Coordinates of C-alpha atoms and ligand atoms in Angstrom, one line a residue:
M1 CA 209.6 172.9 120.3
V2 CA 206.6 175.3 120.7
F3 CA 203.6 173.7 122.4
D4 CA 200.2 174.7 121.1
V5 CA 198.6 175.1 124.5
V6 CA 200.1 174.8 128.0
I7 CA 197.6 174.5 130.9
S8 CA 198.8 175.3 134.4
G9 CA 196.9 173.3 136.9
A10 CA 195.5 169.8 136.9
G11 CA 192.4 170.5 139.0
P12 CA 189.0 169.6 137.6
N13 CA 188.8 172.6 135.3
G14 CA 192.4 172.3 133.9
L15 CA 191.7 168.6 133.2
M16 CA 188.3 169.2 131.6
L17 CA 189.9 171.8 129.3
A18 CA 192.7 169.3 128.4
C19 CA 190.0 166.7 127.5
E20 CA 188.1 169.2 125.3
L21 CA 191.2 170.4 123.5
A22 CA 192.3 166.8 122.9
L23 CA 188.9 165.9 121.5
A24 CA 189.2 168.9 119.2
G25 CA 192.6 167.7 117.9
V26 CA 195.0 169.8 120.0
Q27 CA 197.2 168.1 122.5
P28 CA 198.0 170.4 125.5
L29 CA 200.7 170.0 128.0
V30 CA 199.4 170.1 131.6
L31 CA 201.7 171.3 134.4
E32 CA 200.7 170.4 137.9
Q33 CA 202.7 171.4 141.0
R34 CA 201.4 168.5 143.1
T35 CA 203.2 165.2 142.9
G36 CA 200.1 163.2 143.8
P37 CA 196.4 163.5 144.2
S38 CA 195.1 166.4 146.2
L39 CA 194.5 165.6 149.8
E40 CA 192.2 168.6 150.3
Q41 CA 188.6 167.7 150.7
R42 CA 186.5 170.1 148.7
A43 CA 183.3 169.4 146.7
N44 CA 181.0 166.6 147.8
G45 CA 179.1 166.9 144.6
M46 CA 178.1 168.9 141.6
V47 CA 174.8 170.7 140.8
G48 CA 173.4 172.2 137.7
Q49 CA 173.6 172.0 134.0
V50 CA 177.2 170.7 134.0
I51 CA 175.8 167.3 134.8
R52 CA 173.9 167.3 131.5
M53 CA 177.1 168.6 129.8
L54 CA 179.1 165.7 131.3
D55 CA 176.5 163.3 130.1
R56 CA 176.8 164.7 126.5
R57 CA 180.5 163.6 126.6
G58 CA 179.8 160.2 128.2
L59 CA 181.5 161.3 131.3
Y60 CA 178.5 161.1 133.6
E61 CA 178.4 157.4 133.1
R62 CA 182.1 157.1 133.9
L63 CA 181.6 159.1 137.1
T64 CA 178.5 157.3 138.4
G65 CA 178.7 153.9 136.7
S66 CA 175.1 154.4 135.5
S67 CA 174.3 154.1 131.9
R68 CA 171.0 155.9 132.4
P69 CA 170.8 159.6 131.7
P70 CA 170.8 161.9 134.7
T71 CA 167.4 162.9 136.0
P72 CA 166.4 166.2 137.7
A73 CA 166.7 166.5 141.5
Q74 CA 163.4 166.5 143.4
Q75 CA 164.6 168.9 146.0
F76 CA 167.6 171.3 146.5
M77 CA 168.2 174.4 148.5
F78 CA 168.9 178.1 148.2
A79 CA 170.0 180.3 151.1
A80 CA 168.8 177.6 153.5
F81 CA 165.4 177.5 151.9
P82 CA 164.3 174.0 150.7
L83 CA 163.3 174.2 147.1
P84 CA 160.4 171.8 146.2
L85 CA 161.7 171.2 142.6
H86 CA 159.3 168.4 142.1
E87 CA 156.6 171.1 141.8
L88 CA 158.1 172.5 138.6
P89 CA 156.9 171.2 135.2
E90 CA 160.6 170.8 134.3
S91 CA 163.3 171.2 136.9
P92 CA 166.7 172.3 135.5
V93 CA 168.5 171.3 138.6
Y94 CA 170.6 168.1 138.3
L95 CA 172.6 166.8 141.2
V96 CA 175.3 164.2 141.6
M97 CA 176.9 163.5 144.9
V98 CA 180.5 162.4 144.4
P99 CA 183.7 163.7 146.0
Q100 CA 185.9 166.0 144.0
R101 CA 188.8 163.6 144.3
K102 CA 186.7 161.1 142.2
I103 CA 185.9 163.7 139.6
E104 CA 189.5 164.6 139.3
E105 CA 190.5 161.0 139.0
M106 CA 188.0 160.4 136.2
L107 CA 189.0 163.5 134.3
A108 CA 192.7 162.7 134.6
A109 CA 192.1 159.2 133.3
R110 CA 190.1 160.5 130.4
A111 CA 192.7 163.1 129.5
V112 CA 195.5 160.5 129.5
E113 CA 193.3 158.2 127.4
L114 CA 193.0 161.0 124.9
G115 CA 196.8 161.4 124.8
V116 CA 197.3 164.4 127.1
T117 CA 200.6 164.7 128.9
I118 CA 200.4 165.7 132.5
R119 CA 203.6 166.7 134.2
S120 CA 203.2 166.3 137.9
G121 CA 205.6 168.0 140.3
H122 CA 206.1 170.8 137.7
R123 CA 205.1 174.3 138.9
L124 CA 204.7 177.4 136.7
T125 CA 206.8 180.2 138.1
G126 CA 207.0 182.8 135.4
L127 CA 205.7 183.9 132.1
A128 CA 206.5 186.4 129.4
Q129 CA 204.3 187.2 126.4
K130 CA 205.8 187.6 122.9
D131 CA 204.0 188.4 119.7
D132 CA 203.4 184.8 118.7
R133 CA 204.1 182.8 121.9
V134 CA 204.3 182.7 125.6
L135 CA 207.6 181.9 127.4
V136 CA 206.8 179.8 130.5
D137 CA 209.2 179.2 133.4
V138 CA 208.7 176.0 135.2
D139 CA 210.2 174.5 138.4
G140 CA 210.4 170.7 138.0
P141 CA 211.8 167.9 140.0
D142 CA 215.2 168.3 138.2
G143 CA 215.2 172.1 138.5
G144 CA 214.0 175.1 136.5
Y145 CA 213.5 175.1 132.8
R146 CA 211.7 177.2 130.2
I147 CA 209.1 176.1 127.6
E148 CA 207.4 178.0 124.8
T149 CA 203.7 177.8 123.9
R150 CA 201.3 179.5 121.6
Y151 CA 198.7 179.8 124.3
L152 CA 198.8 179.5 128.1
V153 CA 195.8 178.8 130.2
G154 CA 195.8 179.4 134.0
A155 CA 193.7 176.7 135.6
D156 CA 195.7 177.2 138.8
G157 CA 192.9 177.9 141.2
G158 CA 191.8 181.0 143.2
K159 CA 195.3 182.1 144.0
S160 CA 196.3 181.8 140.4
I161 CA 199.9 182.8 139.8
T162 CA 199.1 182.9 136.0
R163 CA 196.5 185.6 136.7
K164 CA 198.9 187.6 138.8
L165 CA 201.8 187.3 136.3
A166 CA 199.5 188.3 133.4
G167 CA 198.5 191.5 135.4
I168 CA 194.8 190.6 135.4
E169 CA 193.1 192.3 138.4
F170 CA 190.8 190.3 140.6
P171 CA 188.3 192.8 142.1
G172 CA 185.7 191.8 144.7
I173 CA 185.4 191.5 148.4
T174 CA 187.0 189.6 151.2
T175 CA 185.0 189.0 154.3
D176 CA 186.8 188.0 157.5
R177 CA 184.1 187.5 160.1
T178 CA 182.3 184.2 159.4
V179 CA 184.1 181.1 160.7
G180 CA 183.0 177.8 159.1
R181 CA 183.7 174.6 161.1
T182 CA 183.2 171.3 159.5
A183 CA 184.0 167.7 160.6
H184 CA 183.0 164.1 160.3
V185 CA 181.5 163.1 163.6
T186 CA 179.3 160.6 165.3
V187 CA 176.0 161.6 166.9
P188 CA 174.0 159.6 169.4
A189 CA 171.7 157.2 167.6
E190 CA 168.6 158.4 169.5
L191 CA 169.1 161.9 167.9
R192 CA 168.9 160.6 164.3
D193 CA 165.3 161.1 163.3
P194 CA 164.1 157.9 161.7
V195 CA 161.3 159.6 159.6
T196 CA 163.2 162.5 158.0
G197 CA 166.8 161.3 158.4
G198 CA 167.5 164.6 160.1
L199 CA 169.0 165.5 163.4
R200 CA 166.6 165.7 166.4
V201 CA 167.5 168.5 168.7
P202 CA 165.7 168.1 172.0
G203 CA 163.6 171.2 172.8
Y204 CA 164.2 172.7 169.3
G205 CA 163.0 170.4 166.5
V206 CA 164.5 168.5 163.6
I207 CA 167.3 169.8 161.5
P208 CA 166.6 168.4 158.1
P209 CA 169.4 166.4 156.4
F210 CA 171.5 167.7 153.5
L211 CA 170.1 171.2 153.7
H212 CA 171.5 174.4 155.3
H213 CA 169.5 175.3 158.4
R214 CA 169.6 178.9 159.6
T215 CA 169.1 180.2 163.1
E216 CA 169.5 183.8 164.2
L217 CA 173.1 183.0 165.2
G218 CA 174.4 181.0 162.2
L219 CA 174.0 178.2 159.8
I220 CA 174.1 174.4 160.4
A221 CA 174.4 171.6 157.9
Y222 CA 173.8 168.0 158.9
A223 CA 174.7 165.4 156.3
P224 CA 174.4 161.7 157.2
F225 CA 175.9 160.1 154.1
P226 CA 174.7 156.7 152.8
D227 CA 178.2 155.3 153.4
G228 CA 177.6 155.7 157.2
R229 CA 179.7 158.9 157.7
T230 CA 178.2 162.0 159.2
L231 CA 179.3 165.5 158.4
I232 CA 178.3 168.5 160.5
S233 CA 179.1 172.0 159.5
V234 CA 178.5 175.2 161.6
N235 CA 179.0 178.7 160.3
T236 CA 178.8 181.7 162.6
S237 CA 180.2 185.2 162.8
S238 CA 179.8 185.5 166.6
L239 CA 182.3 182.9 167.8
P240 CA 185.9 183.8 166.8
A241 CA 188.4 181.1 165.9
P242 CA 190.8 180.2 168.7
D243 CA 194.5 179.4 167.9
G244 CA 195.3 175.9 166.8
D245 CA 193.5 173.3 164.7
L246 CA 189.8 172.6 164.9
T247 CA 188.7 170.0 167.4
I248 CA 185.4 168.1 167.7
A249 CA 184.9 169.8 171.1
E250 CA 185.1 173.2 169.4
L251 CA 182.6 172.2 166.7
Q252 CA 180.3 171.0 169.5
Q253 CA 180.7 174.3 171.2
A254 CA 179.9 176.2 168.0
L255 CA 176.8 174.0 167.4
K256 CA 175.6 174.8 170.9
H257 CA 176.1 178.5 170.3
V258 CA 174.2 178.5 167.1
L259 CA 171.4 176.4 168.7
G260 CA 171.0 179.0 171.4
G261 CA 172.6 176.9 174.2
I262 CA 171.3 173.4 173.4
E263 CA 174.1 170.9 173.7
I264 CA 174.4 168.0 171.2
P265 CA 177.1 165.5 172.1
L266 CA 179.4 164.8 169.2
G267 CA 182.0 162.1 169.1
P268 CA 184.9 161.4 166.8
P269 CA 184.0 159.7 163.5
D270 CA 184.3 155.9 163.2
G271 CA 184.9 153.9 160.1
D272 CA 187.5 154.5 157.4
G273 CA 189.0 157.9 156.7
P274 CA 190.1 160.3 155.5
H275 CA 188.0 162.2 157.9
L276 CA 187.4 165.9 157.6
L277 CA 188.2 168.4 160.4
R278 CA 188.4 171.9 158.9
R279 CA 188.0 175.4 160.0
L280 CA 187.7 178.2 157.4
S281 CA 187.7 181.8 158.4
G282 CA 186.3 184.5 156.1
G283 CA 185.9 184.1 152.4
N284 CA 186.5 185.8 149.0
T285 CA 184.1 186.7 146.3
R286 CA 186.1 187.9 143.3
L287 CA 185.8 187.9 139.5
A288 CA 188.7 188.5 137.1
E289 CA 188.4 191.8 135.3
R290 CA 189.4 190.0 132.1
Y291 CA 189.4 186.3 131.2
R292 CA 192.1 186.9 128.6
D293 CA 195.2 188.9 128.2
G294 CA 196.8 188.3 124.8
R295 CA 197.8 184.7 124.7
V296 CA 197.0 184.0 128.3
L297 CA 193.6 182.8 129.4
L298 CA 192.0 182.0 132.7
V299 CA 189.6 179.2 133.5
G300 CA 187.8 178.0 136.6
D301 CA 188.7 179.3 140.1
A302 CA 191.5 181.3 138.5
A303 CA 188.8 183.5 137.0
H304 CA 186.3 183.5 139.9
V305 CA 186.0 182.7 143.6
H306 CA 182.9 182.8 145.7
S307 CA 181.2 181.0 148.6
A308 CA 180.8 177.3 148.3
M309 CA 177.2 177.6 149.5
G310 CA 175.0 175.4 147.3
G311 CA 178.1 174.1 145.5
P312 CA 178.1 176.2 142.3
G313 CA 181.8 176.1 141.7
L314 CA 182.2 173.1 139.4
N315 CA 179.0 173.9 137.4
L316 CA 180.6 177.2 136.6
G317 CA 184.2 176.2 136.0
L318 CA 183.7 173.0 134.0
Q319 CA 181.4 174.8 131.7
D320 CA 184.0 177.5 131.3
A321 CA 186.4 174.8 130.2
V322 CA 183.9 173.3 127.7
N323 CA 183.2 176.8 126.3
L324 CA 186.9 177.6 125.9
G325 CA 188.1 174.2 124.6
W326 CA 186.7 174.2 121.1
K327 CA 187.3 177.9 120.6
L328 CA 191.0 177.7 121.6
A329 CA 191.4 174.5 119.5
A330 CA 189.9 176.2 116.5
T331 CA 192.2 179.2 117.0
V332 CA 195.3 176.9 117.2
R333 CA 194.2 174.9 114.2
G334 CA 193.7 178.1 112.2
W335 CA 190.1 178.0 111.2
A336 CA 188.6 180.2 114.0
P337 CA 187.0 183.4 113.0
D338 CA 188.9 186.4 114.3
A339 CA 186.7 187.2 117.3
L340 CA 185.9 183.6 118.3
L341 CA 188.3 183.4 121.2
D342 CA 187.0 186.7 122.6
T343 CA 183.5 185.2 122.9
Y344 CA 184.9 183.0 125.7
E345 CA 185.1 186.0 127.9
S346 CA 181.9 187.7 126.6
E347 CA 179.9 184.5 127.2
R348 CA 181.4 183.1 130.4
R349 CA 182.3 186.2 132.4
P350 CA 178.6 187.1 132.8
A351 CA 178.0 183.5 133.9
G352 CA 180.7 184.0 136.6
A353 CA 179.0 187.3 137.6
R354 CA 175.7 185.6 138.1
V355 CA 177.3 183.0 140.4
T356 CA 179.1 185.7 142.5
M357 CA 175.8 187.6 142.7
H358 CA 173.7 184.6 143.9
T359 CA 176.3 183.3 146.4
L360 CA 176.5 186.8 147.9
A361 CA 172.7 187.0 148.0
Q362 CA 172.6 183.7 149.8
H363 CA 175.2 184.9 152.2
A364 CA 173.1 187.9 153.0
L365 CA 169.9 185.8 153.4
T366 CA 171.6 183.4 155.8
G367 CA 173.2 186.0 158.0
P368 CA 172.4 186.6 161.7
G369 CA 169.9 189.0 163.2
P370 CA 166.2 189.8 163.2
E371 CA 166.3 191.9 160.0
V372 CA 167.5 188.9 158.1
T373 CA 164.8 186.8 159.7
A374 CA 162.3 189.4 158.4
L375 CA 163.8 189.3 155.0
R376 CA 163.6 185.6 155.0
T377 CA 159.9 185.7 155.8
L378 CA 159.4 187.8 152.7
F379 CA 161.7 185.8 150.5
G380 CA 160.0 182.6 151.7
E381 CA 156.6 184.0 150.6
L382 CA 158.0 184.9 147.2
L383 CA 159.3 181.3 146.8
Q384 CA 155.8 180.0 147.1
K385 CA 155.2 181.5 143.6
P386 CA 156.0 179.0 140.8
D387 CA 157.6 181.6 138.7
V388 CA 160.0 182.6 141.4
L389 CA 160.8 179.0 142.2
Q390 CA 161.5 178.4 138.5
H391 CA 163.7 181.6 138.4
I392 CA 165.8 180.5 141.4
A393 CA 166.1 176.9 140.1
S394 CA 167.4 178.2 136.7
L395 CA 169.8 180.5 138.4
I396 CA 171.4 177.8 140.5
A397 CA 171.5 175.4 137.6
G398 CA 173.1 178.0 135.4
S399 CA 170.5 177.1 132.8
D400 CA 169.3 180.7 132.5
I401 CA 172.4 181.6 130.6
R402 CA 171.6 182.5 127.0
Y403 CA 174.5 183.5 124.8
D404 CA 174.2 186.4 122.3
V405 CA 173.9 184.1 119.3
G406 CA 170.6 184.9 117.6
T407 CA 166.9 184.3 118.0
P408 CA 166.0 181.5 120.5
P409 CA 166.4 178.6 120.6
A410 CA 169.8 179.9 119.3
G411 CA 172.0 180.8 122.3
G412 CA 170.4 178.2 124.5
F413 CA 171.6 174.7 125.7
A414 CA 170.8 172.2 123.0
P415 CA 168.3 169.3 123.5
D416 CA 169.8 165.9 124.1
L417 CA 171.0 164.4 120.8
G418 CA 172.3 161.1 122.2
P419 CA 175.8 159.7 121.6
V420 CA 176.6 162.0 118.6
T421 CA 177.7 164.7 121.0
R422 CA 180.5 162.5 122.5
S423 CA 182.8 163.4 119.7
G424 CA 182.9 167.1 120.7
R425 CA 182.5 168.1 117.1
P426 CA 180.2 170.8 115.7
L427 CA 177.0 169.2 114.5
L428 CA 174.4 170.1 111.9
V429 CA 171.3 168.2 112.8
D430 CA 169.4 168.0 109.5
N431 CA 166.1 166.3 109.6
T432 CA 165.0 167.8 106.2
G433 CA 167.6 166.0 104.1
T434 CA 168.3 169.3 102.3
L435 CA 171.2 170.8 104.1
A436 CA 174.2 168.5 103.7
E437 CA 175.2 170.3 100.5
V438 CA 175.1 173.7 102.3
A439 CA 177.4 172.4 105.0
A440 CA 179.7 170.5 102.6
P441 CA 182.4 173.2 102.5
W442 CA 182.7 172.9 106.3
R443 CA 182.8 169.1 106.3
D444 CA 186.3 169.0 107.9
R445 CA 184.8 170.7 111.0
V446 CA 181.1 170.0 111.0
D447 CA 179.4 166.7 111.1
V448 CA 175.9 166.4 109.5
V449 CA 173.6 164.0 111.4
A450 CA 169.9 163.2 111.6
V451 CA 168.4 163.0 115.1
P452 CA 164.7 163.8 115.7
V453 CA 164.2 166.9 117.8
D454 CA 160.9 168.1 119.1
G455 CA 159.6 171.2 117.2
L456 CA 162.7 171.7 115.0
S457 CA 163.6 170.5 111.6
A458 CA 167.3 171.5 111.7
L459 CA 169.8 172.9 114.2
L460 CA 173.4 173.8 114.3
V461 CA 175.0 172.9 117.6
R462 CA 178.4 174.1 118.8
P463 CA 180.7 171.7 120.5
D464 CA 179.8 173.1 123.9
N465 CA 176.2 172.0 123.1
Y466 CA 174.8 175.5 122.6
V467 CA 172.6 176.1 119.7
A468 CA 174.1 178.3 117.0
W469 CA 171.2 178.3 114.5
A470 CA 167.9 176.5 114.3
S471 CA 164.9 176.2 111.9
D472 CA 161.4 174.7 112.3
V473 CA 160.4 174.7 108.7
A474 CA 160.7 171.9 106.1
A475 CA 162.9 174.0 103.8
P476 CA 165.3 176.0 106.0
D477 CA 166.9 179.1 104.8
A478 CA 170.3 178.1 103.5
G479 CA 171.7 181.7 103.6
S480 CA 171.2 182.1 107.4
L481 CA 172.7 178.6 107.9
R482 CA 175.8 179.6 105.9
T483 CA 176.1 182.8 107.9
A484 CA 175.9 180.9 111.2
L485 CA 178.5 178.3 109.9
T486 CA 180.9 181.1 109.0
R487 CA 180.3 183.0 112.2
W488 CA 181.1 180.0 114.4
F489 CA 183.2 177.7 112.3
G490 CA 185.1 180.1 110.0
A491 CA 185.4 180.6 106.3
P492 CA 184.5 177.5 104.3
E493 CA 187.1 175.4 102.5
V494 CA 188.4 176.8 99.3
S495 CA 188.5 173.4 97.5
G496 CA 186.2 170.5 97.9
S497 CA 188.5 168.3 99.9
G498 CA 190.8 168.3 102.9
S499 CA 191.2 171.1 105.4
P500 CA 192.8 174.3 104.3
A501 CA 194.0 175.4 107.7
A502 CA 194.3 172.4 110.0
Ligands
LIG601 C1 185.6 173.7 151.1 C2 185.1 173.8 149.7 C3 184.0 173.0 149.3 C4 183.5 173.1 148.0 N1 182.4 172.4 147.7 C5 182.0 172.4 146.4 C6 180.9 171.6 146.0 O1 180.2 170.9 146.8 N2 180.5 171.7 144.7 C7 181.2 172.4 143.8 O2 180.8 172.4 142.6 N3 182.3 173.1 144.1 C8 182.7 173.1 145.4 N4 183.8 173.8 145.7 C9 184.5 174.6 144.7 C10 185.5 173.7 143.9 O3 186.2 172.9 144.8 C11 186.3 174.6 143.0 O4 185.5 175.4 142.2 C12 187.3 173.7 142.1 O5 188.2 173.0 142.8 C13 188.0 174.6 141.1 O6 188.7 173.9 140.3 P1 190.0 174.5 139.5 O7 190.5 173.4 138.6 O8 189.6 175.8 138.9 O9 191.0 174.9 140.6 P2 191.7 173.9 141.8 O10 190.8 172.8 142.1 O11 192.1 174.9 142.8 O12 193.0 173.3 141.0 C14 194.1 174.1 140.7 C15 195.3 173.3 140.4 O13 196.4 174.1 140.0 C16 197.5 173.6 140.7 N5 198.5 174.8 140.7 C17 198.4 175.9 141.4 N6 199.4 176.7 141.1 C18 200.2 176.1 140.2 C19 201.4 176.4 139.5 N7 202.0 177.6 139.7 N8 201.9 175.5 138.6 C20 201.3 174.3 138.4 N9 200.1 173.9 139.0 C21 199.6 174.8 139.9 C22 197.0 173.2 142.0 O14 198.0 172.3 142.6 C23 195.7 172.5 141.7 O15 195.9 171.2 141.4 C24 184.3 173.8 147.0 C25 185.4 174.5 147.4 C26 185.8 174.5 148.7 C27 187.1 175.2 149.1

């Protein structure tokens, strides 16, 4: 048997891709080396346009339990500057605070519901590309075996063995100086500021909650979560890591160092675990030189790694997965135009480059020393300007990404069309009543719907919710619509019924 698609890695991005492929009619096989849920504590939340994307698939409701659509955040941060997002006419920054474990559980359940097979305890160990398939070596609970697949996707994280075996370079930088120490702790009740919810530091001031706070010696984050647990994180490059595991005493010492000698007593956390106690030294910022090599593709952290500051990882990776899913499915099913799969890299690698750029910039802006303090004074002045605030907000939301599709609004994220986007199918929104006939030859791939949209009479929306074509006149140009349909959804059916290529 030859699989259509094998995905290596059941992290959030591999699972999201599996869901998207299944929605588009292709059942992938997912290999996961772990035998149970990941015990590593990573993301505490997601930020940016991905939240709207998840909502378009009905997944925001599954994650939060709320049937209301997501609303923009009133405040967020960039390089330890608070961003007053409520001052913007329309903030693109959406935020959901939920641990990564819960996101993975939700996506795994959805994938299984859509019929996806996930083989836990099966590790990809080798690959070889042939003209029409990839041979994949797997190490499973009963020993090694080989499978064949038409396409292989490496969703196997920053150390991706798929990327290495495919010979895809991972250029970038590794920094080894900064040490990040993070732990769940208790702090004395009298140091919790009742007005701001921040941490009162005697002789210093209040460290605001849920924001990075920079001093000339490092970075502090204080997060008193609503469930009663308190997380403190301290990053500094002037206090090397000792041997052995992090202790609360070491974190307390690092906090004292970054606060210039002011001691805050920290105790062990109370309440139910798991509790975090983590020391991370250094970090990587790297972007795969290619997202595709023949029949092997990369998605998520396998394609890009960067600082977790501001939490941009899942916004980037999950949207990679949504961009790739329908294109790979169309290729497998036979109706994709020749170059469709290559647009995955041409559209998403620049998005990865923007995230590596802004995380490095944040790193520079939060570094130690008086020069950085001066730079921050200047950057803080610039942030007072509404245009600059809007620019930074769009950057961290990833909503400034515009694909090379045509004249705007083509190339931008589509307006909310309600439940019709849950199917993951291409949509022609026709509010003129004249276009169904034009789209009829694509009826096996494209659904025609009527949903009122401000300022537009018709629009063609790709499954990843980006606009492929739009019109604002009562009698849209059928020729340009046909061109867009062909460009994104392939040649039309030859006869009037059935799918020629599925
Ligand atoms: C400390 C920390 C905090 C973070 N905080 C945030 C945050 O707040 N917000 C945010 O958006 N992002 C955050 N991130 C980033 C986010 O966690 C990652 O972007 C995300 O996990 C990437 O998902 P992925 O599916 O690409 O890779 P991973 O989550 O790394 O998943 C890869 C999977 O592949 C499996 N695998 C690996 N090799 C093989 C193999 N050979 N065969 C089979 N399976 C294999 C692994 O077991 C794993 O399950 C944080 C990251 C870290 C480290």
